[in-house]
PDB file of C-alpha atoms and ligand atoms in Angstrom:
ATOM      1  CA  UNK Z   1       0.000   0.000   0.000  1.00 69.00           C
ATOM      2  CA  UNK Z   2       0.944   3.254  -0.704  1.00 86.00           C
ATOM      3  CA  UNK Z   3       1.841   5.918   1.819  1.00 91.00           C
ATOM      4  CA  UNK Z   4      -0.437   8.821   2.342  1.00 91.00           C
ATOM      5  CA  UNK Z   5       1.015  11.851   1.311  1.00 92.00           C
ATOM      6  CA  UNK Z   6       0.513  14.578   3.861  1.00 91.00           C
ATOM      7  CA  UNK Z   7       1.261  18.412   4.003  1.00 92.00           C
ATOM      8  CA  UNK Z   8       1.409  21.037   6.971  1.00 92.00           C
ATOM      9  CA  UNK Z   9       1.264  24.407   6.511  1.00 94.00           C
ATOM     10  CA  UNK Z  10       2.029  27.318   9.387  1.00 94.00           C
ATOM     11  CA  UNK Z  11      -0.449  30.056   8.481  1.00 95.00           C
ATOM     12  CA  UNK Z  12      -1.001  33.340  10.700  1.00 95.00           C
ATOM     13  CA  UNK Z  13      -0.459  30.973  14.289  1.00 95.00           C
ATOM     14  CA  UNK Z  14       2.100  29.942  16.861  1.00 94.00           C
ATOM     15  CA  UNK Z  15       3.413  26.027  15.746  1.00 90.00           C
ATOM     16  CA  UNK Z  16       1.518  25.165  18.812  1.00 93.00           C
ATOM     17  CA  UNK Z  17      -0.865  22.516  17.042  1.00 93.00           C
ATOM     18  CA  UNK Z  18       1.762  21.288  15.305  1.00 90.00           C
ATOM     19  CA  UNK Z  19       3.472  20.489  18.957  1.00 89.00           C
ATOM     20  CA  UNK Z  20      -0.063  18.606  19.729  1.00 88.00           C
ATOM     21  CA  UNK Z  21       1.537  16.434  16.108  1.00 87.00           C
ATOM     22  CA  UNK Z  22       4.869  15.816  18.053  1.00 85.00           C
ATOM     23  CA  UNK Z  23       2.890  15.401  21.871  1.00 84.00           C
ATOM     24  CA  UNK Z  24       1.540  12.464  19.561  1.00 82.00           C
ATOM     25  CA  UNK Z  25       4.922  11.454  20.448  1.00 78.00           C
ATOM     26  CA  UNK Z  26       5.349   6.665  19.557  1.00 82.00           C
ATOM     27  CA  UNK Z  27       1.834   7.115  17.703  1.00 82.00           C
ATOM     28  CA  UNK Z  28       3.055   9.869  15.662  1.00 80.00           C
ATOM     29  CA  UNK Z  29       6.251   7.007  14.899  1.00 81.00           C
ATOM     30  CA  UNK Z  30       3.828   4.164  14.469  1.00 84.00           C
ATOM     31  CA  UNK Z  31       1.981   6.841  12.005  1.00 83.00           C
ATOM     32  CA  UNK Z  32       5.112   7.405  10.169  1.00 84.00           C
ATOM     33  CA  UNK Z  33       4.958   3.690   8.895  1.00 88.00           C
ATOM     34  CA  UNK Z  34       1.600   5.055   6.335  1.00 89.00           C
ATOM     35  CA  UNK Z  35       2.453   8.563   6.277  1.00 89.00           C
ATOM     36  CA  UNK Z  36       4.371  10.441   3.805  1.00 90.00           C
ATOM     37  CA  UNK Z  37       5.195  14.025   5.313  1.00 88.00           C
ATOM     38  CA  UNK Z  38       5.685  15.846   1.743  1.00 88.00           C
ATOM     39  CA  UNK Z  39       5.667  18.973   2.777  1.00 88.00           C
ATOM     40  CA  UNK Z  40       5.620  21.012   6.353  1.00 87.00           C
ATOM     41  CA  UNK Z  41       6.643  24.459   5.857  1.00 79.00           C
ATOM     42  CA  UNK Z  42       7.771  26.416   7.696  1.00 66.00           C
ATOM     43  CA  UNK Z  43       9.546  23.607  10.066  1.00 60.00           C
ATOM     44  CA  UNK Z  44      10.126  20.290   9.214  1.00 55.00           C
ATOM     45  CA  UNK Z  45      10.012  19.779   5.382  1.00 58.00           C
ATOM     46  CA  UNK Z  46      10.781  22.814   4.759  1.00 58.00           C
ATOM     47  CA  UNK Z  47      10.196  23.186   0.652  1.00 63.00           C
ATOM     48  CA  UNK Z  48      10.046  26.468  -1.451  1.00 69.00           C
ATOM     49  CA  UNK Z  49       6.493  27.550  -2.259  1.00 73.00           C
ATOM     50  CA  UNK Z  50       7.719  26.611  -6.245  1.00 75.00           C
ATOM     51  CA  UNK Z  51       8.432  23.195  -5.119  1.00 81.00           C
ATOM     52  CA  UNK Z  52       5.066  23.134  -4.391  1.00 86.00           C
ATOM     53  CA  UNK Z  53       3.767  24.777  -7.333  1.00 88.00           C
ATOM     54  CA  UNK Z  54       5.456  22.117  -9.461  1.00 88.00           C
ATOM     55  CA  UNK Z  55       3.517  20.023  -7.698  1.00 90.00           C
ATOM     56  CA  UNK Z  56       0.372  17.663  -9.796  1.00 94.00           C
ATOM     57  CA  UNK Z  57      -3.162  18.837  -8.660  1.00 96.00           C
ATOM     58  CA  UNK Z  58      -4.638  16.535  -5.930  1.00 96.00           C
ATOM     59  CA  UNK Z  59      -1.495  14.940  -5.799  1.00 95.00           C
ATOM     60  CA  UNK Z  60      -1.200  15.815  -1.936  1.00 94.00           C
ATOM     61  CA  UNK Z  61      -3.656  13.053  -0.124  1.00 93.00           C
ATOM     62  CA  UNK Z  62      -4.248  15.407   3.307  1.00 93.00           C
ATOM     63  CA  UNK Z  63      -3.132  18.594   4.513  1.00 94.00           C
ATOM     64  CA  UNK Z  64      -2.858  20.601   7.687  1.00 95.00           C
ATOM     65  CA  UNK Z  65      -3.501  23.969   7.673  1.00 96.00           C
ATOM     66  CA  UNK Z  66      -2.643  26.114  11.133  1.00 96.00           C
ATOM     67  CA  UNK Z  67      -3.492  29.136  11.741  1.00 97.00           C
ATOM     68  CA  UNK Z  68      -5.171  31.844  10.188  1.00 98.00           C
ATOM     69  CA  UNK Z  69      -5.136  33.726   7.323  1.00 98.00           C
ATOM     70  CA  UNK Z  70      -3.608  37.205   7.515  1.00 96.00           C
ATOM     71  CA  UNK Z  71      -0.922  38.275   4.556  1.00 95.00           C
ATOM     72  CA  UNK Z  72      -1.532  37.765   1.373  1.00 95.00           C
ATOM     73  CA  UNK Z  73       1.496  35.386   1.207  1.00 92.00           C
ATOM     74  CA  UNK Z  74      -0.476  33.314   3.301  1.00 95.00           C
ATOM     75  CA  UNK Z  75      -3.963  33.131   1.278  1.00 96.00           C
ATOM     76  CA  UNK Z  76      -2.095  32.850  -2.098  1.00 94.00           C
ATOM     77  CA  UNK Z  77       0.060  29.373  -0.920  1.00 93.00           C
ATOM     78  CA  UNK Z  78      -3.660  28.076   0.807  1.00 96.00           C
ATOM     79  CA  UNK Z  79      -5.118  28.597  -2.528  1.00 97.00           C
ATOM     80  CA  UNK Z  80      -2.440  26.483  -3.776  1.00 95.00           C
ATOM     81  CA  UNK Z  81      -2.551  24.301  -1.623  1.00 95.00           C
ATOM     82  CA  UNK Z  82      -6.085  23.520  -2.301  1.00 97.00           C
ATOM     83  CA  UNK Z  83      -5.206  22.717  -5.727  1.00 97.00           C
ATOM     84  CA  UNK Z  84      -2.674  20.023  -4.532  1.00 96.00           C
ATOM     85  CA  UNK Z  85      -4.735  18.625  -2.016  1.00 96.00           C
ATOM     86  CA  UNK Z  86      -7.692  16.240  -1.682  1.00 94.00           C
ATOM     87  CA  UNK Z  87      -8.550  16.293   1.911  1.00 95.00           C
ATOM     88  CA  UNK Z  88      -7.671  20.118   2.717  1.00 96.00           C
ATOM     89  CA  UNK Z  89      -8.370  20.416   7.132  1.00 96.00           C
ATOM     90  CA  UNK Z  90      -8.508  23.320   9.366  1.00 97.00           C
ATOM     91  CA  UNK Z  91      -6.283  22.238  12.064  1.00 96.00           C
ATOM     92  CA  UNK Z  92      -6.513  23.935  15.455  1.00 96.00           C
ATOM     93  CA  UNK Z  93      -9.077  26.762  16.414  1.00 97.00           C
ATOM     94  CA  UNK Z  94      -6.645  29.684  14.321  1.00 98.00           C
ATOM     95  CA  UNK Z  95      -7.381  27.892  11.361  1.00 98.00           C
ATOM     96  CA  UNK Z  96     -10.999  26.865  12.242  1.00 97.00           C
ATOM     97  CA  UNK Z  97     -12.341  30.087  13.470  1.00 97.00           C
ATOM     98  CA  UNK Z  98      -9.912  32.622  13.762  1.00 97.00           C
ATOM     99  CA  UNK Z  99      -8.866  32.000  16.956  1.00 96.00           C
ATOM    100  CA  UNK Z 100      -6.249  34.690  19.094  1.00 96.00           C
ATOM    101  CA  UNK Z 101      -4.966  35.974  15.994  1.00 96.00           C
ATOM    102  CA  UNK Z 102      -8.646  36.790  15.070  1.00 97.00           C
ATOM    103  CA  UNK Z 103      -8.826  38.717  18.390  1.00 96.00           C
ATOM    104  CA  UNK Z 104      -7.351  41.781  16.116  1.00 96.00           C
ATOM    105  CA  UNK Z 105     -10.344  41.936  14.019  1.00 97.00           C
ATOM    106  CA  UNK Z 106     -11.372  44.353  16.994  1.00 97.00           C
ATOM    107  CA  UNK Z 107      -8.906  46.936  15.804  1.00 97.00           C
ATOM    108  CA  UNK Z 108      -8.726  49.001  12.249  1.00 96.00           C
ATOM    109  CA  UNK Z 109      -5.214  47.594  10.537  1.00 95.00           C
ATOM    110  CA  UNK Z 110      -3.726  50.925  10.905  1.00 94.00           C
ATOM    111  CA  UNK Z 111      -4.160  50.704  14.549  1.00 96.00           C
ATOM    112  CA  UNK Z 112      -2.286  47.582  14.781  1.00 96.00           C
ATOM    113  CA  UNK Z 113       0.603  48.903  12.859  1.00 95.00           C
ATOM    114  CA  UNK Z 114       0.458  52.166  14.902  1.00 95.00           C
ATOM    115  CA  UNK Z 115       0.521  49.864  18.497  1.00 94.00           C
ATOM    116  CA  UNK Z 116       3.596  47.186  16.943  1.00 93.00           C
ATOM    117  CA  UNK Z 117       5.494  50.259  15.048  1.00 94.00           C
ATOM    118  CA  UNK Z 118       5.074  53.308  16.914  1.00 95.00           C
ATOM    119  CA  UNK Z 119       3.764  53.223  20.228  1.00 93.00           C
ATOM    120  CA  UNK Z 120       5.444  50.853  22.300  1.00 91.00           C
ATOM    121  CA  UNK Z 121       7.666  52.028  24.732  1.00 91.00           C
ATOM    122  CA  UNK Z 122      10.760  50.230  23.317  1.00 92.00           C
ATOM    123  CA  UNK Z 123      10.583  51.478  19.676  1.00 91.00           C
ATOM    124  CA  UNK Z 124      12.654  53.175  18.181  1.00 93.00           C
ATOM    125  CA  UNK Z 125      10.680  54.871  15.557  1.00 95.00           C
ATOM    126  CA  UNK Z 126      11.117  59.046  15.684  1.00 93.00           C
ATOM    127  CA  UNK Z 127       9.829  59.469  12.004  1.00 94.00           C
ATOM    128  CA  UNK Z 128       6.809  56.945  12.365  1.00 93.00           C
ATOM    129  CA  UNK Z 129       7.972  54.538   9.645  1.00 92.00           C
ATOM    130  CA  UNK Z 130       5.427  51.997   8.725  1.00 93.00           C
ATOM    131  CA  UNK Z 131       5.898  48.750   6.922  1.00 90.00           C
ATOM    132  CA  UNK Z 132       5.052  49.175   2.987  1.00 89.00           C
ATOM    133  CA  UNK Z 133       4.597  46.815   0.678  1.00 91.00           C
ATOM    134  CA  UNK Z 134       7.220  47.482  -1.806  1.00 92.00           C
ATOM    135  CA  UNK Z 135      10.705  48.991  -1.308  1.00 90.00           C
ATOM    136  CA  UNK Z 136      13.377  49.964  -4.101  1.00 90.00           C
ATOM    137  CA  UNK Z 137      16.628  48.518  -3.264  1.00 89.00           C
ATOM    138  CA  UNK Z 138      19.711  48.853  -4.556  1.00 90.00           C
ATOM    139  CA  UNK Z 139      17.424  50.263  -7.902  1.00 91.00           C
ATOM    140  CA  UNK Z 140      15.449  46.823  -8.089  1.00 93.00           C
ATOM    141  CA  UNK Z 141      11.695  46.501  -6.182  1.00 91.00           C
ATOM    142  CA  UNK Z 142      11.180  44.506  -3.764  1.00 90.00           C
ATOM    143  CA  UNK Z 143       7.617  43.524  -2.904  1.00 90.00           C
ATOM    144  CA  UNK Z 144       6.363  42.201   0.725  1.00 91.00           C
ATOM    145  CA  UNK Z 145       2.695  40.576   1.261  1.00 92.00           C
ATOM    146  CA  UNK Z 146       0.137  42.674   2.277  1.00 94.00           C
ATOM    147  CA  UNK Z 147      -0.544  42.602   5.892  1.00 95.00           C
ATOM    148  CA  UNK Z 148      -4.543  42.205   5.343  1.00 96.00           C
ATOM    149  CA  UNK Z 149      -7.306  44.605   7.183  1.00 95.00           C
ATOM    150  CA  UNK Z 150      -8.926  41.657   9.058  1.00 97.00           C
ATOM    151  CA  UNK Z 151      -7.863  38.155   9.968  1.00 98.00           C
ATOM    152  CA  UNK Z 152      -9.734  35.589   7.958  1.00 98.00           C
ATOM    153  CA  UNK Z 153     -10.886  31.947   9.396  1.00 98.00           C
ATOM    154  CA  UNK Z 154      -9.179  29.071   6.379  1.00 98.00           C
ATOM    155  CA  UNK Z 155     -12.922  28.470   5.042  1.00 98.00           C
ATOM    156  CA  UNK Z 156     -13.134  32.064   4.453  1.00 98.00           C
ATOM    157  CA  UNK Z 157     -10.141  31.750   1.719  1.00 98.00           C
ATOM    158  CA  UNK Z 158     -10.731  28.023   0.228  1.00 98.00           C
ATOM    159  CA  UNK Z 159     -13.128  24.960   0.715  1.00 98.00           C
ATOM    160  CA  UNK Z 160     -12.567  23.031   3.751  1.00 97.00           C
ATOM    161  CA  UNK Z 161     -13.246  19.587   4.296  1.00 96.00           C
ATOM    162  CA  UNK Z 162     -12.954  19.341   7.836  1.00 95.00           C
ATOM    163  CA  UNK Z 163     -12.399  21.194  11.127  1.00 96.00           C
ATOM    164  CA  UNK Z 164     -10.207  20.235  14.201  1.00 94.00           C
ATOM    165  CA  UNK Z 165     -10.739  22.673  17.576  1.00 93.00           C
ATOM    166  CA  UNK Z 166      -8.778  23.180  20.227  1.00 93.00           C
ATOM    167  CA  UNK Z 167      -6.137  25.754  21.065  1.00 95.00           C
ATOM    168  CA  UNK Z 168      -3.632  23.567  20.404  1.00 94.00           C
ATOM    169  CA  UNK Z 169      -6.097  20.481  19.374  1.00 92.00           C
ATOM    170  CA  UNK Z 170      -5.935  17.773  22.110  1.00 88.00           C
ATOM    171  CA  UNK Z 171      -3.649  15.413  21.350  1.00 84.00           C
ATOM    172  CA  UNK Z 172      -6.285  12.711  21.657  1.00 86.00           C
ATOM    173  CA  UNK Z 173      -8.563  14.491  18.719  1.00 87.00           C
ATOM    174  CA  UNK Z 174      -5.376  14.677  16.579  1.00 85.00           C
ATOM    175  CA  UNK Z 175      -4.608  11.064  17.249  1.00 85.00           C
ATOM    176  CA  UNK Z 176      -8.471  10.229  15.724  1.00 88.00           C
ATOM    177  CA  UNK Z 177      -7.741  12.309  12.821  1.00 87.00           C
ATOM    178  CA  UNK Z 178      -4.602  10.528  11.835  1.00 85.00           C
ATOM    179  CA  UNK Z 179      -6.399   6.807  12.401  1.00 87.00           C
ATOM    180  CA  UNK Z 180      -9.044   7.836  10.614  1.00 88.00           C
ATOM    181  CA  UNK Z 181      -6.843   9.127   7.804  1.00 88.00           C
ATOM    182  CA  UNK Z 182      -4.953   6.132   7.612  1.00 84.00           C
ATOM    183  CA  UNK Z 183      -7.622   4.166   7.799  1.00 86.00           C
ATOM    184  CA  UNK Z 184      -9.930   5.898   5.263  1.00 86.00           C
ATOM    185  CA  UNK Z 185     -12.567   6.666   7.667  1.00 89.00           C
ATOM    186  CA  UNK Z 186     -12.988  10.042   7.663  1.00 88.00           C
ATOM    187  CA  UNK Z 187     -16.426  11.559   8.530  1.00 89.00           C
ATOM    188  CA  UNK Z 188     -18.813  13.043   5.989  1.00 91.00           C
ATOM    189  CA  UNK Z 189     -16.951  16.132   4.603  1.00 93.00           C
ATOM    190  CA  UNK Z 190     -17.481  19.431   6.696  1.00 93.00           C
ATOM    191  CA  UNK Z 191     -17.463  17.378   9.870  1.00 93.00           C
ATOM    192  CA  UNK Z 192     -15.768  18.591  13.301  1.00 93.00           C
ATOM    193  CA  UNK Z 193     -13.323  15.485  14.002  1.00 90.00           C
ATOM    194  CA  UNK Z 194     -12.841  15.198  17.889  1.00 88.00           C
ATOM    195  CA  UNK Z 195     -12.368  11.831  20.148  1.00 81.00           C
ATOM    196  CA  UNK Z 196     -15.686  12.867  21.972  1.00 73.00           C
ATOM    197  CA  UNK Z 197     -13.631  13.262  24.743  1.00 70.00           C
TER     198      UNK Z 197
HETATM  199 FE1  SF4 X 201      -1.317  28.420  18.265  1.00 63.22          FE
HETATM  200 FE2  SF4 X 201      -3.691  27.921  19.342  1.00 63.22          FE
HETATM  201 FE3  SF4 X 201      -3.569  28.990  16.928  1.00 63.22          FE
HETATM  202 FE4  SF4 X 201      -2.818  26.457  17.262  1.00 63.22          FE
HETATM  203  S1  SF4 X 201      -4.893  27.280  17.552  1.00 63.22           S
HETATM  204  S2  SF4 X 201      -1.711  28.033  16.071  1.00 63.22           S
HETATM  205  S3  SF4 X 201      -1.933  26.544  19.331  1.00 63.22           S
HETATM  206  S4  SF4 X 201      -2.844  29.962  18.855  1.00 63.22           S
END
């Protein structure tokens, strides 16, 4: 049989579900034995977005997505990712529903910049420089991903097949997801996998 190909991707989060993976500590081995880790950016596997590109569509069995969605950078590699993927899941509550990330959606963007850029006490910052999205340097541009005006929740960018809570996911609801990946018995599509714990 033929391993399952499997993806992770750190969106706009902490690598704190992706710890609940690792707390899956001899199960996460014993996993290994069907699983394929293809890609897991930025950590483990870490591939360049092109390698992933290059990729065939649907030729990624699962992925992971954690986190949420706040640069552009990060909604244009979920999009591809989609593509790649047949089972695409929001992993952890970032990814889900927006989680602490989302928490900024009760501030305006320029706010937020204001706060990180300006108005903390150790900044260093007399002429209230901003980030922009495109610099000139050395004569050639230089374009950074736009730091978006609300955090989005992953099925607010792309389809979704399924949903895992938790802030990080208990390890016992990410061990079901991986049996039931391996196994081929995931829950009809949209469904909230959990060990009913
Ligand atoms: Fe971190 Fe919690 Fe978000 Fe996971 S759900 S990325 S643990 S903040």
């Amino acid at each position: 049989m033929s391993k399952i190909k499997l993806a992770i991707y750190l969106s706009a989060g902490c690598a704190g579900c992706e710890m609940a993976l690792v707390d899956l500590s001899e199960k996460l081995i014993d996993a290994l034995e069907n699983i394929e880790i293809v890609w897991w950016t930025p950590t483990v596997v870490d591939l360049k977005y092109k390698d992933l590109e290059n990729l065939e569509d649907k030729s990624i069995d699962v992925a992971l997505v954690d986190g949420a969605v706040r640069l552009s950078e990060q909604e244009h590699v979920i999009k591809i990712l989609r593509q790649k993927t047949k089972v695409l899941v929001a992993f952890g509550a970032c990814a889900a529903m927006g989680g602490v990330p989302g928490l900024a959606n009760f501030h305006k963007r320029e706010e937020l910049l204001e706060t990180a850029y300006i108005n903390t006490w150790s900044t260093d910052n007399p002429d209230g420089v901003l980030p922009q999205t495109e610099y000139d340097v050395n004569g050639s541009k230089l374009t950074l991903p736009e730091f978006y005006g609300e955090v989005k929740a992953l099925h607010q960018v792309v389809d979704v097949d399924y949903f895992i809570g938790g802030c990080p996911p208990h390890h016992d609801h990410v061990a079901v997801a991986v049996e039931a990946i391996i196994k081929g018995e995931l829950p009809p599509k949209g469904s909230w996998i959990t060990s009913g714990k």
